[in-house]
Every structure is written in C-alpha cells, then in structure tokens.
PDB file of C-alpha atoms in Angstrom:
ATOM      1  CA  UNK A   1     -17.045 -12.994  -5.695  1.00 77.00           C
ATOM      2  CA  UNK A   2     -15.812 -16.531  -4.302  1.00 78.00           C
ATOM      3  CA  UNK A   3     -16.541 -17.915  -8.188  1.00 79.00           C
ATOM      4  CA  UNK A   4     -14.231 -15.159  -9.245  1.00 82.00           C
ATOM      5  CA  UNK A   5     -11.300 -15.578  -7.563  1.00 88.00           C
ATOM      6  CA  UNK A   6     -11.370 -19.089  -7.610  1.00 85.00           C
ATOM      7  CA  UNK A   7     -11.280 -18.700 -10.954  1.00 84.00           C
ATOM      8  CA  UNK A   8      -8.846 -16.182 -11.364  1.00 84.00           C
ATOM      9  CA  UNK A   9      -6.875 -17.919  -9.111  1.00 87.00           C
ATOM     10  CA  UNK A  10      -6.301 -20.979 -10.938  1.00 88.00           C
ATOM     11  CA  UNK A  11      -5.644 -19.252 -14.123  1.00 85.00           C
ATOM     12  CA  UNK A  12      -2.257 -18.138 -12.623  1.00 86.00           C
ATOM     13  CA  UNK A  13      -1.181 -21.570 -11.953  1.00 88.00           C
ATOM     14  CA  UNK A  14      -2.607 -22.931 -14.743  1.00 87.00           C
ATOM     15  CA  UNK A  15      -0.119 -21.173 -16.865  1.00 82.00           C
ATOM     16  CA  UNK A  16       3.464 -19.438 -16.002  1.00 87.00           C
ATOM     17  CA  UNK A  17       2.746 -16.534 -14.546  1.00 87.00           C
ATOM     18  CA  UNK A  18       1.869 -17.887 -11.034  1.00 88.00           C
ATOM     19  CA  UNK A  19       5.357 -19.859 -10.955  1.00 91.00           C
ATOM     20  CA  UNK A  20       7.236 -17.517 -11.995  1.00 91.00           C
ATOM     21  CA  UNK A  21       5.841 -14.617  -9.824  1.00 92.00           C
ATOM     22  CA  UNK A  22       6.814 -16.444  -6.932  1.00 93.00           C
ATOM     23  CA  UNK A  23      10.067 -17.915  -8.302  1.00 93.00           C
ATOM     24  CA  UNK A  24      11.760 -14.845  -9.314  1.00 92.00           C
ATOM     25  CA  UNK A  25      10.568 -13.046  -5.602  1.00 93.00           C
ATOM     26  CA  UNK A  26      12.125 -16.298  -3.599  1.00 93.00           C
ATOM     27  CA  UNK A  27      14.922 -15.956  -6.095  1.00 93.00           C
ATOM     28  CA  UNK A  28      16.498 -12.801  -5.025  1.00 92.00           C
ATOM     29  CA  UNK A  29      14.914 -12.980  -1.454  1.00 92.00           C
ATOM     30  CA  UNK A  30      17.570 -15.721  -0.714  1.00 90.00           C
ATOM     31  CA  UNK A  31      19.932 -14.097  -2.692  1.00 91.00           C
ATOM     32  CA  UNK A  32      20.068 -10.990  -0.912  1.00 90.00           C
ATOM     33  CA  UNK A  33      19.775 -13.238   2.287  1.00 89.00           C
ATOM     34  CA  UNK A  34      22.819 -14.774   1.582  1.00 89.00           C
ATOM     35  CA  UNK A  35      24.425 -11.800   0.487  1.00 88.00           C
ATOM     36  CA  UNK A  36      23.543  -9.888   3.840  1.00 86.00           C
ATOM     37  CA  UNK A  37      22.521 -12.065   6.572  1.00 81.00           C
ATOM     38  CA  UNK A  38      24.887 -15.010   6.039  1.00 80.00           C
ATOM     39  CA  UNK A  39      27.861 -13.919   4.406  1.00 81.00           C
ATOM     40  CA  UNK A  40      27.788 -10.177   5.588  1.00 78.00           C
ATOM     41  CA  UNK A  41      26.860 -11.026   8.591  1.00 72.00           C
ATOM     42  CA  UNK A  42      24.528  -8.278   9.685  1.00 76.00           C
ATOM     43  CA  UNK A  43      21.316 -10.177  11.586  1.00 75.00           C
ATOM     44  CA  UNK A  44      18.616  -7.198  10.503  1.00 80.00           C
ATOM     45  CA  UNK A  45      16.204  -8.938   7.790  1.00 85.00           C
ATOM     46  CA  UNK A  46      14.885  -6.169   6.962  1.00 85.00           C
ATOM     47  CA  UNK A  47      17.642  -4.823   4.967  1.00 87.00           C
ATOM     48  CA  UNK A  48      17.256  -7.756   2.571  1.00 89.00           C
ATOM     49  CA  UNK A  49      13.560  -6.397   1.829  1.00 90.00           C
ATOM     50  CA  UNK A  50      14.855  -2.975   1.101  1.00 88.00           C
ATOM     51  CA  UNK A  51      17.239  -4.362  -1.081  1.00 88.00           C
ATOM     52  CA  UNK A  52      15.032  -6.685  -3.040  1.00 90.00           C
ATOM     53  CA  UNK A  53      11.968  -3.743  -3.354  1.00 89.00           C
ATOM     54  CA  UNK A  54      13.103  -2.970  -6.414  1.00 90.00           C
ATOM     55  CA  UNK A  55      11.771  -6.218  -8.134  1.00 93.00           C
ATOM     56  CA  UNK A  56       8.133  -4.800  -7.854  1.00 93.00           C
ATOM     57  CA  UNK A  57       8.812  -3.053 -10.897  1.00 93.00           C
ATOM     58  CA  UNK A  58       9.549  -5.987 -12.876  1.00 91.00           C
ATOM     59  CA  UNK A  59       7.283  -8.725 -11.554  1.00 92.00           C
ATOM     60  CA  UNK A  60       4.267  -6.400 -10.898  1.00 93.00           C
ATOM     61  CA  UNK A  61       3.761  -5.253 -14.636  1.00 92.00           C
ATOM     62  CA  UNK A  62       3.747  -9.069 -15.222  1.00 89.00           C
ATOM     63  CA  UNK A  63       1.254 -10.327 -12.617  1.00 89.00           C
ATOM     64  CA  UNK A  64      -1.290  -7.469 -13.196  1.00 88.00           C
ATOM     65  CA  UNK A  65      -1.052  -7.056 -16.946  1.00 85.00           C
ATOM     66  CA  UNK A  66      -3.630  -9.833 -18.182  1.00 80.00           C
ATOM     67  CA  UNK A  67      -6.273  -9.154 -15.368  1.00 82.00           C
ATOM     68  CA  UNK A  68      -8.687  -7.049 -17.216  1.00 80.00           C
ATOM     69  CA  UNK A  69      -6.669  -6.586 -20.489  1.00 75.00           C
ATOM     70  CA  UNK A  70      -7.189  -9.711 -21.161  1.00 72.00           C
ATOM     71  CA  UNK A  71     -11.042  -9.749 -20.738  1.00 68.00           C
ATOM     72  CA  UNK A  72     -11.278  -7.001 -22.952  1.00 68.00           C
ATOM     73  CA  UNK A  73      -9.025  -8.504 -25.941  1.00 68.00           C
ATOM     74  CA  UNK A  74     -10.576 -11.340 -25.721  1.00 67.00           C
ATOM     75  CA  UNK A  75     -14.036  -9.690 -25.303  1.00 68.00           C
ATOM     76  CA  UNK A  76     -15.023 -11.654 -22.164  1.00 64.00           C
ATOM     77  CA  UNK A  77     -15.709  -8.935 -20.178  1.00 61.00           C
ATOM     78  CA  UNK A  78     -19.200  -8.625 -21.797  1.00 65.00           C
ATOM     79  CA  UNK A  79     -20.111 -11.944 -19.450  1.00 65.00           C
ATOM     80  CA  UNK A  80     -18.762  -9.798 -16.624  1.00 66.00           C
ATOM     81  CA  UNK A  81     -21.208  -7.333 -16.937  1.00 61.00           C
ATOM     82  CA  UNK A  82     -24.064  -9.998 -17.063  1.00 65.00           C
ATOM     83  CA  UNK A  83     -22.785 -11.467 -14.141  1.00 68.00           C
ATOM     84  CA  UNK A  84     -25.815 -11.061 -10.707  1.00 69.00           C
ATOM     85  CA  UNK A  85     -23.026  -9.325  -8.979  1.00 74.00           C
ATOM     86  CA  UNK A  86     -22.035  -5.905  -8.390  1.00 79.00           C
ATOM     87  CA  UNK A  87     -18.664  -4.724 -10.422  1.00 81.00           C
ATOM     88  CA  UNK A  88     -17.294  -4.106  -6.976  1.00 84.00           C
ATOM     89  CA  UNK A  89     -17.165  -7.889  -6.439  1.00 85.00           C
ATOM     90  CA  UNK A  90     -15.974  -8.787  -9.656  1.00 86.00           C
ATOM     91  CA  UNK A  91     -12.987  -6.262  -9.102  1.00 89.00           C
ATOM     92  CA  UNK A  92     -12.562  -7.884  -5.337  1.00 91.00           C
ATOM     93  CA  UNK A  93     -12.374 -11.021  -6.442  1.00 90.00           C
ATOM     94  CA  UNK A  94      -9.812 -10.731  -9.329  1.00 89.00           C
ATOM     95  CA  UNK A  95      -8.091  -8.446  -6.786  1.00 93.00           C
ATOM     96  CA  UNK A  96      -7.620 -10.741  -4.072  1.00 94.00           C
ATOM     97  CA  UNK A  97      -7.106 -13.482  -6.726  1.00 93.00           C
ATOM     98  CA  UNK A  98      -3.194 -11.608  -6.958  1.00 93.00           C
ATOM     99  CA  UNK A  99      -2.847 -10.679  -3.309  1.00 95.00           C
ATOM    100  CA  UNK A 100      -3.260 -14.123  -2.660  1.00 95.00           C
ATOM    101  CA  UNK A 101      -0.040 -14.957  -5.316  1.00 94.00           C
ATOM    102  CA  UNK A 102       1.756 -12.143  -3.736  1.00 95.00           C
ATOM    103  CA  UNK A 103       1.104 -13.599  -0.076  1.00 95.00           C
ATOM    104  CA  UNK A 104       2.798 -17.083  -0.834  1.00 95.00           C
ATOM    105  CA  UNK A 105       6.000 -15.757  -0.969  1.00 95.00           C
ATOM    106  CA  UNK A 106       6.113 -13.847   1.613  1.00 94.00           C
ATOM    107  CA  UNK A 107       4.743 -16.625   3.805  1.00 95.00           C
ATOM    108  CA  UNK A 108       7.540 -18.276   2.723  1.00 94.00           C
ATOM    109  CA  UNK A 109       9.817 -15.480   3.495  1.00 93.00           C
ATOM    110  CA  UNK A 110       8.244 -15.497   7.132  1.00 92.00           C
ATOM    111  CA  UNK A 111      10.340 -18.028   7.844  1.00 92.00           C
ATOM    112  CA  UNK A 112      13.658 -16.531   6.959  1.00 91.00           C
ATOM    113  CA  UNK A 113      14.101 -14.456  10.587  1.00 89.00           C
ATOM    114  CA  UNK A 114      13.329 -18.103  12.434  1.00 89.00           C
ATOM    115  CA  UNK A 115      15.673 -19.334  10.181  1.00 86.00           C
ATOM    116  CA  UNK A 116      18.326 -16.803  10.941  1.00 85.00           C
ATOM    117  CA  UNK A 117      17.683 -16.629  15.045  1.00 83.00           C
ATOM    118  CA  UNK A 118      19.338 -19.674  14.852  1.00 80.00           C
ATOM    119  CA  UNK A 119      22.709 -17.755  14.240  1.00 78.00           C
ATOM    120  CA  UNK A 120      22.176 -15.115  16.039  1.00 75.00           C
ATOM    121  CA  UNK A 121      20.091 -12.670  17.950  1.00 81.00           C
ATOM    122  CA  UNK A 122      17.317 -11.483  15.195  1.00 79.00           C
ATOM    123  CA  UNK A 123      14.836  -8.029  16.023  1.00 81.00           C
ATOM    124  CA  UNK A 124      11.618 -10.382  15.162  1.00 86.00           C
ATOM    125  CA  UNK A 125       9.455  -7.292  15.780  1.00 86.00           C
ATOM    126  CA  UNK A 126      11.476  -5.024  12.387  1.00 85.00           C
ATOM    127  CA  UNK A 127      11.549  -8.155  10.785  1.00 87.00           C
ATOM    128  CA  UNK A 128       7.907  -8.582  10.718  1.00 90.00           C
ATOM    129  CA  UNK A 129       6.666  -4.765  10.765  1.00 89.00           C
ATOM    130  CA  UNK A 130       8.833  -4.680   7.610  1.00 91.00           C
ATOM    131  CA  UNK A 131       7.760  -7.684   6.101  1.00 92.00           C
ATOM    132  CA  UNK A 132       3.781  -6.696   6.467  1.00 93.00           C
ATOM    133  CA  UNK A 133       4.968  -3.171   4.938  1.00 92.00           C
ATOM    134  CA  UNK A 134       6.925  -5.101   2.020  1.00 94.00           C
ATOM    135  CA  UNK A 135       3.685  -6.582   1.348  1.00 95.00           C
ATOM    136  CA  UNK A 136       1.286  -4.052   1.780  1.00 94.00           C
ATOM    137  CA  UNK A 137       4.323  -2.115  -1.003  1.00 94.00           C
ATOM    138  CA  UNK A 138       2.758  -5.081  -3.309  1.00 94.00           C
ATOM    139  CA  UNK A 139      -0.547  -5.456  -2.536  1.00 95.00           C
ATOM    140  CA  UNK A 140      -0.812  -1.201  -3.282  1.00 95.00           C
ATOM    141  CA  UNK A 141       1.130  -1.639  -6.019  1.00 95.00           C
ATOM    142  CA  UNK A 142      -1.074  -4.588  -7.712  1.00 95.00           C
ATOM    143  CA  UNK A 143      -3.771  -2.078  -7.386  1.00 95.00           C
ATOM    144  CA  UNK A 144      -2.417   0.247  -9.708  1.00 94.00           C
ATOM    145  CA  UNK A 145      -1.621  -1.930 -11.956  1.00 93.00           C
ATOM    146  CA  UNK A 146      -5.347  -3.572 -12.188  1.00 92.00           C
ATOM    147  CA  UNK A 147      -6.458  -0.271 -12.572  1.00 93.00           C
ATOM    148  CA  UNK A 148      -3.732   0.434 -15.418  1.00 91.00           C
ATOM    149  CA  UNK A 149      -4.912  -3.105 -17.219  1.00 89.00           C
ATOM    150  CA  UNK A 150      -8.507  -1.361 -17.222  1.00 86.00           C
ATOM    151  CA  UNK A 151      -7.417   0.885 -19.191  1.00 85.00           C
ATOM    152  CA  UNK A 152      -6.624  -0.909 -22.085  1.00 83.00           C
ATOM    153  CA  UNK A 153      -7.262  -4.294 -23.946  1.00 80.00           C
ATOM    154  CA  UNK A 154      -3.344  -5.102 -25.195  1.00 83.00           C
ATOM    155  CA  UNK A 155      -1.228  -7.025 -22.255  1.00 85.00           C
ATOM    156  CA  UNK A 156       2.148  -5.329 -23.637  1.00 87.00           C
ATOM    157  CA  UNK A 157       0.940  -1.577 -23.037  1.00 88.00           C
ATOM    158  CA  UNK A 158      -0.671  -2.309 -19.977  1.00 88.00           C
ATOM    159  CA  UNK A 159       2.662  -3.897 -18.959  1.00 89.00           C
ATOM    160  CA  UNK A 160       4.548  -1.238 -20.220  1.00 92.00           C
ATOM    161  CA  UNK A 161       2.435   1.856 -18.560  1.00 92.00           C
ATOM    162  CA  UNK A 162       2.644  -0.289 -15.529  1.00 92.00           C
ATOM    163  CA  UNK A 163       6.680  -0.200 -15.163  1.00 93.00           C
ATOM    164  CA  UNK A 164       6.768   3.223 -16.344  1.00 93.00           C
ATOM    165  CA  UNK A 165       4.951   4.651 -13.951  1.00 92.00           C
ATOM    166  CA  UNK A 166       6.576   2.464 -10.854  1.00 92.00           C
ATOM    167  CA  UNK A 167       9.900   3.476 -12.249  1.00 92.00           C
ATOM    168  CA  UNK A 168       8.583   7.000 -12.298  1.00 90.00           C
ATOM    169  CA  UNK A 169       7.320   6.079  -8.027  1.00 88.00           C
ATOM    170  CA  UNK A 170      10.618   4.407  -7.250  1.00 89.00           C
ATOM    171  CA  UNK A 171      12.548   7.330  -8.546  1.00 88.00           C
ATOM    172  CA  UNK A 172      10.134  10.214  -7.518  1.00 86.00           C
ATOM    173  CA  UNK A 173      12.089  11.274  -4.583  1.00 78.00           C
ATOM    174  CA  UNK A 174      15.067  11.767  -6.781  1.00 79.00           C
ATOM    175  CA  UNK A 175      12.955  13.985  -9.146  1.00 78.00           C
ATOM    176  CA  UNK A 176      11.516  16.474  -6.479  1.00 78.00           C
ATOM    177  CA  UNK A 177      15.037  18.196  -6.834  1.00 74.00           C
ATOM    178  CA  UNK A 178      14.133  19.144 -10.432  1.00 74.00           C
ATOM    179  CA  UNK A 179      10.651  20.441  -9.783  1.00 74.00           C
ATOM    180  CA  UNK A 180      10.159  24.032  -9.130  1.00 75.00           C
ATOM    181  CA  UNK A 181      10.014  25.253  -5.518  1.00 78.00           C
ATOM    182  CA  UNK A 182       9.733  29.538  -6.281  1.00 81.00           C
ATOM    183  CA  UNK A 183       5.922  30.679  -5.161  1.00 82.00           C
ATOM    184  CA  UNK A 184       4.720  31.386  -8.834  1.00 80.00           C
ATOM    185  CA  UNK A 185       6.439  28.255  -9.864  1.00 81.00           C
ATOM    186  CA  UNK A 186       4.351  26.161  -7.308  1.00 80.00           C
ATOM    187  CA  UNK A 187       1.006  27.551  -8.271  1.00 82.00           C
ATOM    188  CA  UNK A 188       1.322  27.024 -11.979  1.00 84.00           C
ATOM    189  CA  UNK A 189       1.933  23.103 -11.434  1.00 82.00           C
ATOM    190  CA  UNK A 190      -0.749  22.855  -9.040  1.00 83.00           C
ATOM    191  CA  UNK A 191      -3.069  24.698 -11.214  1.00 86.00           C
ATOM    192  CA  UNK A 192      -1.936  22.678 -14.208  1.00 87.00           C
ATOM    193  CA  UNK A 193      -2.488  19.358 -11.455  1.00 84.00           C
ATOM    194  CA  UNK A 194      -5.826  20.758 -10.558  1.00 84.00           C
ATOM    195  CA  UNK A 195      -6.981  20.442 -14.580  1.00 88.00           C
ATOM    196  CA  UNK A 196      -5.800  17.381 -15.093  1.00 86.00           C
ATOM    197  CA  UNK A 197      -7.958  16.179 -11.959  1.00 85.00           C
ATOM    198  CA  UNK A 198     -10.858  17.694 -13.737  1.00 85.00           C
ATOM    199  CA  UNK A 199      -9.968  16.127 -17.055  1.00 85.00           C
ATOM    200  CA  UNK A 200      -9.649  13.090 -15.542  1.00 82.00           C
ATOM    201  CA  UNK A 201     -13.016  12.892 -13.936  1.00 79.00           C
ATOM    202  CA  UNK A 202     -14.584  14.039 -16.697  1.00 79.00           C
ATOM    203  CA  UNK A 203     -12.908  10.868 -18.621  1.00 76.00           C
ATOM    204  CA  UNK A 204     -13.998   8.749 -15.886  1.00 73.00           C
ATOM    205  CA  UNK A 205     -17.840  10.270 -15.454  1.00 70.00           C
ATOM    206  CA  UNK A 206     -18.517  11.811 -18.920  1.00 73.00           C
ATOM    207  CA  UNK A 207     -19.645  14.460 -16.853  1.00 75.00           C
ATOM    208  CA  UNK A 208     -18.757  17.895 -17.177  1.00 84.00           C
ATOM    209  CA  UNK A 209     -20.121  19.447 -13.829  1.00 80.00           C
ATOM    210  CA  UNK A 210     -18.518  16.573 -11.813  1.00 78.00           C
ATOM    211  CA  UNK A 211     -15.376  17.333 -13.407  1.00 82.00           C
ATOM    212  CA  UNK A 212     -15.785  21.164 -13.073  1.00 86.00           C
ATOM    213  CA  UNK A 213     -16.540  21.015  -9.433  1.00 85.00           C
ATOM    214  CA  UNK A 214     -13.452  18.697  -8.696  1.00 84.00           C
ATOM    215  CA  UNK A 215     -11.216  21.203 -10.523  1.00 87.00           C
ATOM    216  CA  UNK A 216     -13.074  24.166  -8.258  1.00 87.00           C
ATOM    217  CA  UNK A 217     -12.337  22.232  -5.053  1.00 85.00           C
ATOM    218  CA  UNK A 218      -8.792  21.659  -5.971  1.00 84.00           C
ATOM    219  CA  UNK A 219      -8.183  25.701  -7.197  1.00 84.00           C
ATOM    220  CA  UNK A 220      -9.754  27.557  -4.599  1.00 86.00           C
ATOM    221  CA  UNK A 221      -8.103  26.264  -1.957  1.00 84.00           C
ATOM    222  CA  UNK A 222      -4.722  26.977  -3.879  1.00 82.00           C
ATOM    223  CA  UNK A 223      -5.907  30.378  -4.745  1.00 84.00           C
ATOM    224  CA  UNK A 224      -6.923  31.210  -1.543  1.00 85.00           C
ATOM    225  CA  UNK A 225      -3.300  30.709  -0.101  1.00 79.00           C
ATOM    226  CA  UNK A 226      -1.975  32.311  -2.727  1.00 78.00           C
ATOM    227  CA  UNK A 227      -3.958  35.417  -1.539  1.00 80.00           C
ATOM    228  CA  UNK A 228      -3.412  34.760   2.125  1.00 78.00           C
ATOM    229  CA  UNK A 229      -0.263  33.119   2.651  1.00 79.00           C
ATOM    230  CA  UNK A 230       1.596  32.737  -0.097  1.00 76.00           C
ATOM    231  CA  UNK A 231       4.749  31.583   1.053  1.00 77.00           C
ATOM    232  CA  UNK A 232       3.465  28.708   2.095  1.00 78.00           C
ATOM    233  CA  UNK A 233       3.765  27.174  -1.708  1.00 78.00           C
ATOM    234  CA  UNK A 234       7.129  28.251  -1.233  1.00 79.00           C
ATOM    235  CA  UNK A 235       8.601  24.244  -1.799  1.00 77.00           C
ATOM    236  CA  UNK A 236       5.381  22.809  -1.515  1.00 76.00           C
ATOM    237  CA  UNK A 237       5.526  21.138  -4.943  1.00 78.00           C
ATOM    238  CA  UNK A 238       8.665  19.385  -4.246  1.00 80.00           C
ATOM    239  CA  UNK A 239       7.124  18.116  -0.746  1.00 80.00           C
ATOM    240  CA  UNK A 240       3.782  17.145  -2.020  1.00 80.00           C
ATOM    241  CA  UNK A 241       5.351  14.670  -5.084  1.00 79.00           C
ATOM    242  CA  UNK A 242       7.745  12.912  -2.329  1.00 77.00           C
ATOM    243  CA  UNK A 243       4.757  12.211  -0.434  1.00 79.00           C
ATOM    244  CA  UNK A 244       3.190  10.200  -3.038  1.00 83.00           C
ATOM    245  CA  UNK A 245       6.154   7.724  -2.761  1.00 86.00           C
ATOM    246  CA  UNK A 246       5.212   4.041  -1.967  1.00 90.00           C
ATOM    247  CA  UNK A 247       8.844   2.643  -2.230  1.00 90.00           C
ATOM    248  CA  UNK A 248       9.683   5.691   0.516  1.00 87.00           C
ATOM    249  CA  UNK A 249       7.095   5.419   2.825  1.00 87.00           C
ATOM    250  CA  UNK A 250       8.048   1.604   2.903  1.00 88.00           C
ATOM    251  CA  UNK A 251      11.952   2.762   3.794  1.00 87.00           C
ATOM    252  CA  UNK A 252      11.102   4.301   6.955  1.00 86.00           C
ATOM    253  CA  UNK A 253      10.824   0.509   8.063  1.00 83.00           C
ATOM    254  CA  UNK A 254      13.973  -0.655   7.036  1.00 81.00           C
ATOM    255  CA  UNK A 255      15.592   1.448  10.248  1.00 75.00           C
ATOM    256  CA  UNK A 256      12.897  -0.273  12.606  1.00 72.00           C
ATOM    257  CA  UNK A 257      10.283   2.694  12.735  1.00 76.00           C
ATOM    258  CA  UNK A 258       7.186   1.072  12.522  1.00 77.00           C
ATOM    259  CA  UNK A 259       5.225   4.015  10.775  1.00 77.00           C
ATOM    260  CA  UNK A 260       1.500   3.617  11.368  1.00 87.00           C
ATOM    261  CA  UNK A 261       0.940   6.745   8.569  1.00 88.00           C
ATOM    262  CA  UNK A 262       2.883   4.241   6.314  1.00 87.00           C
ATOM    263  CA  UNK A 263      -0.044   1.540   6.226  1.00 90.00           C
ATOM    264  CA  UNK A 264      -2.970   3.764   6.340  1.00 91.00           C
ATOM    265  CA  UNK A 265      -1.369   5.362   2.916  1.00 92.00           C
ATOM    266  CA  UNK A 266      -0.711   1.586   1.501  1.00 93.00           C
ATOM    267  CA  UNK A 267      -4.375   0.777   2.340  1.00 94.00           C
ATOM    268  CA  UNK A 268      -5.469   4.189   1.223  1.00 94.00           C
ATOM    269  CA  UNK A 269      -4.019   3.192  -2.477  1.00 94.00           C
ATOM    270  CA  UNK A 270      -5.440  -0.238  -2.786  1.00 95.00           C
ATOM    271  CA  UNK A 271      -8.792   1.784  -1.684  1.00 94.00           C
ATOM    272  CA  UNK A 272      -8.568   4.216  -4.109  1.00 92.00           C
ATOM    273  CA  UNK A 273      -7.468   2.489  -6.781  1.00 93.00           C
ATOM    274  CA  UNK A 274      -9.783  -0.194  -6.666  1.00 93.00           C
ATOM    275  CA  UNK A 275     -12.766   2.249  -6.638  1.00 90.00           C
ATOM    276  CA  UNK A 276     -10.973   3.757  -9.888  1.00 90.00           C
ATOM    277  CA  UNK A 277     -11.104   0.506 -11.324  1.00 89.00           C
ATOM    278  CA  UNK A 278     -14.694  -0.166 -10.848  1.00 88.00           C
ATOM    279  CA  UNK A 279     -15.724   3.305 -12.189  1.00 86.00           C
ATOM    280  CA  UNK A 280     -13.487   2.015 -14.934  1.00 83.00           C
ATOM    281  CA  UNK A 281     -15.215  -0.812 -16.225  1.00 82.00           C
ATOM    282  CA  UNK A 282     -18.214   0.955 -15.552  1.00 79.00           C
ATOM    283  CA  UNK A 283     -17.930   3.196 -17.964  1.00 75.00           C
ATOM    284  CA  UNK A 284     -17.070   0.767 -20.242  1.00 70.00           C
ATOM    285  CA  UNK A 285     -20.470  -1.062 -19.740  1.00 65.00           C
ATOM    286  CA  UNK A 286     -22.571   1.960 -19.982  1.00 61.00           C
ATOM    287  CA  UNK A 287     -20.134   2.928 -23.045  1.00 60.00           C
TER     288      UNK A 287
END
C-alpha cells in the first residue's frame, strides 16, 4: 500500500493537478478571510469555511477524476490486479494518496485563527471543530468521486458525473420541497428506491439472489409500516433525502455545534464508498 501512494502521490505534483488543488483552495480561503475576518470584521473563522464549501464542487471533480479512470484508459489497471496485494490496499493507498493533497491546505489554513487572535478574541475551539468537519466534507467527498472514476475509463465523464452529483448534494436540501410528502406518494419513491438498490447490487455482484434479497430487506420493512402505521411515511421522503446532505451536516458547525452524528456520517461515506470502490474494480477483474 506504502508503494502505492507514494506513487500516486507524486503523480499529483509531478503534473498540475497537485498545484492547483491547493492553489485555488488557499485562493479563496484568504479571500473570504479578508472579506470576513479583516475587513468585515467579524472574528468567527468558521464562517469563511462555510462560505468557501462550495469550491468542493469544482476542485473535487478535478482531483479525483484521473485516479482509476486513468488506469483503465490507459489499461494499467491490469498490473493492479497482478499486484501481491489485496484491492483493498490498492484502493487505500490511492485514497490516502488525495487525502493527503487535501490535508496541505488545510494545514495551512490551521494557521489562519492564530493568525487572526492577534486582532482579536478568536473561539479556537469552532474554529477547529469546523475546520476538521471542512475536511472530513473533502475527504467524504473524494470518496465518491474515486468511486465515480471506477466507473468509467474517460477523465471528462468521470469529472462530469462527479460535479453533477455534488451539485445535486449541495442543493438537495433545496429539492426536498419538490418531492412528494402524501402517504401513497412516499411509498411509491421508496419502492422505486428499494429497486434501484437491487439493481444496483445486482450490477455490482452479477448476482441475482444478492440483489433480490437487498430489494426484500429494503420493501418489507416499508410495507410493513404501510400496514401498521402508515402515517408515519407521511413526509418521510422529504426528511430521508435532507439527511443524505454532506454540505448540511457540515453547516451545523458553522454556528459552533460541534455535532458528533456529523463525523460518524462523514466517516460512514468514506467507509462505504471505499468498499463500493473495491467491489468495483473487482468486478472488473473477474469481468
């Protein structure tokens, strides 16, 4: 795994894509400094994370576009699989190979609040909580996009897919007000959630029973409170999608609630999708 990421690694900074990761975070991290803490005056640094949050979306699609698509185009990944090492390394390493990119900036930023005590009282402990949450934001986020450059062997689409779908996260809690919250309306878009579970396992396992029996364990439940207790899907689509927010769950810091639920759901992600990833390029070998 340590061959891996060193390798990995240096390919960012042998190119541009290292540099200009990191540039164009600094960039509007001391722009929105400036722009808050200096000129506005206001001595929470926080705020300037929840301002700049937004850039995810942009330099994200960028950073994890090449990290398997690339293998694939170039057909590399075939020395992958010979590799004497699990896949699960081989994803860890060129995983950490990004977290590691995404940590020198916010090192850097780490200074900004000792920086700014120097004008003023500063709430280290927000500062901090937030900045850890701002990267854990990234570090879940870079895991979705690995697993979205598994998916495919052309940078652009995987780039493309990538900022469609965090445009889609960012905005998510703006779109629960358009889903349906009636009973009948609820179980219909779970049920039609439920089969695309099932057809996505089945993509993922080429098996048909695994992806029957994750279907079943998604649909009786729901039936079963439709029987029972209906009203409970009463809204429940509408509060399910917001939870699946990563740009939300990361606001709750911005107002100095340091929300333990927050990081187990940002670590949760990076699990999950990591795993996803692996079965990924799995199939691909045994394909």
């Amino acid at each position: 795994m340590k061959a891996i990421y060193e390798r990995e690694l240096k390919a960012y900074f042998q190119g541009v894509t290292g540099y200009l990761f990191i540039a164009f975070v600094l960039l509007f991290a001391g722009i929105y400094t400036m722009a808050i803490n200096l000129f506005s005056g206001y001595p929470t640094f926080s705020f300037v994370l929840g301002n700049m949050s937004f850039i995810f979306i942009i330099v994200i699609p960028i950073l994890s576009m090449r990290v398997i698509a690339e293998e694939r185009r170039q057909r590399t990944d075939q020395l992958l699989y010979a590799l004497p090492m699990s896949m699960y390394k081989i994803v860890m390493g060129k995983y950490l190979a990004m977290v590691t990119v995404l940590a020198i900036p916010c090192a850097v930023m780490a200074t900004y609040p000792l920086i700014l005590s120097a004008f003023g009282n500063v709430n280290f402990f927000v500062s901090y909580a937030s900045l850890f949450a701002f990267f854990l934001l990234g570090a879940a986020l870079l895991a979705l996009g690995m697993f979205i450059s598994s998916l495919t062997e052309n940078q652009v689409v995987s780039a493309a897919i990538c900022f469609l779908v965090m445009l889609l996260n960012y905005f998510i809690s703006v779109l629960t007000g358009f889903l349906p919250k009636s009973t009948t309306g609820s179980f219909i878009v779970l049920t039609i959630a439920a089969l695309l579970i099932g057809l996505f396992f089945k993509w993922m396992t080429k098996d048909i029973f695994v992806a029957g029996l994750a279907t079943l364990l998604c649909e009786i439940p729901l039936i079963s409170v439709l029987i029972f207790h209906k009203e409970a899907l009463s809204g429940l689509v509408p509060q399910i999608v917001g939870k699946l927010s990563l740009f939300d769950r990361f606001y709750t810091f911005i107002d100095g609630t340091c929300d333990i639920t927050a990081f187990v759901y940002f670590i949760s992600v990076i699990a999950v999708f990591v795993y996803f990833t692996v079965q990924s390029l799995e199939r691909r070998r045994w394909n």
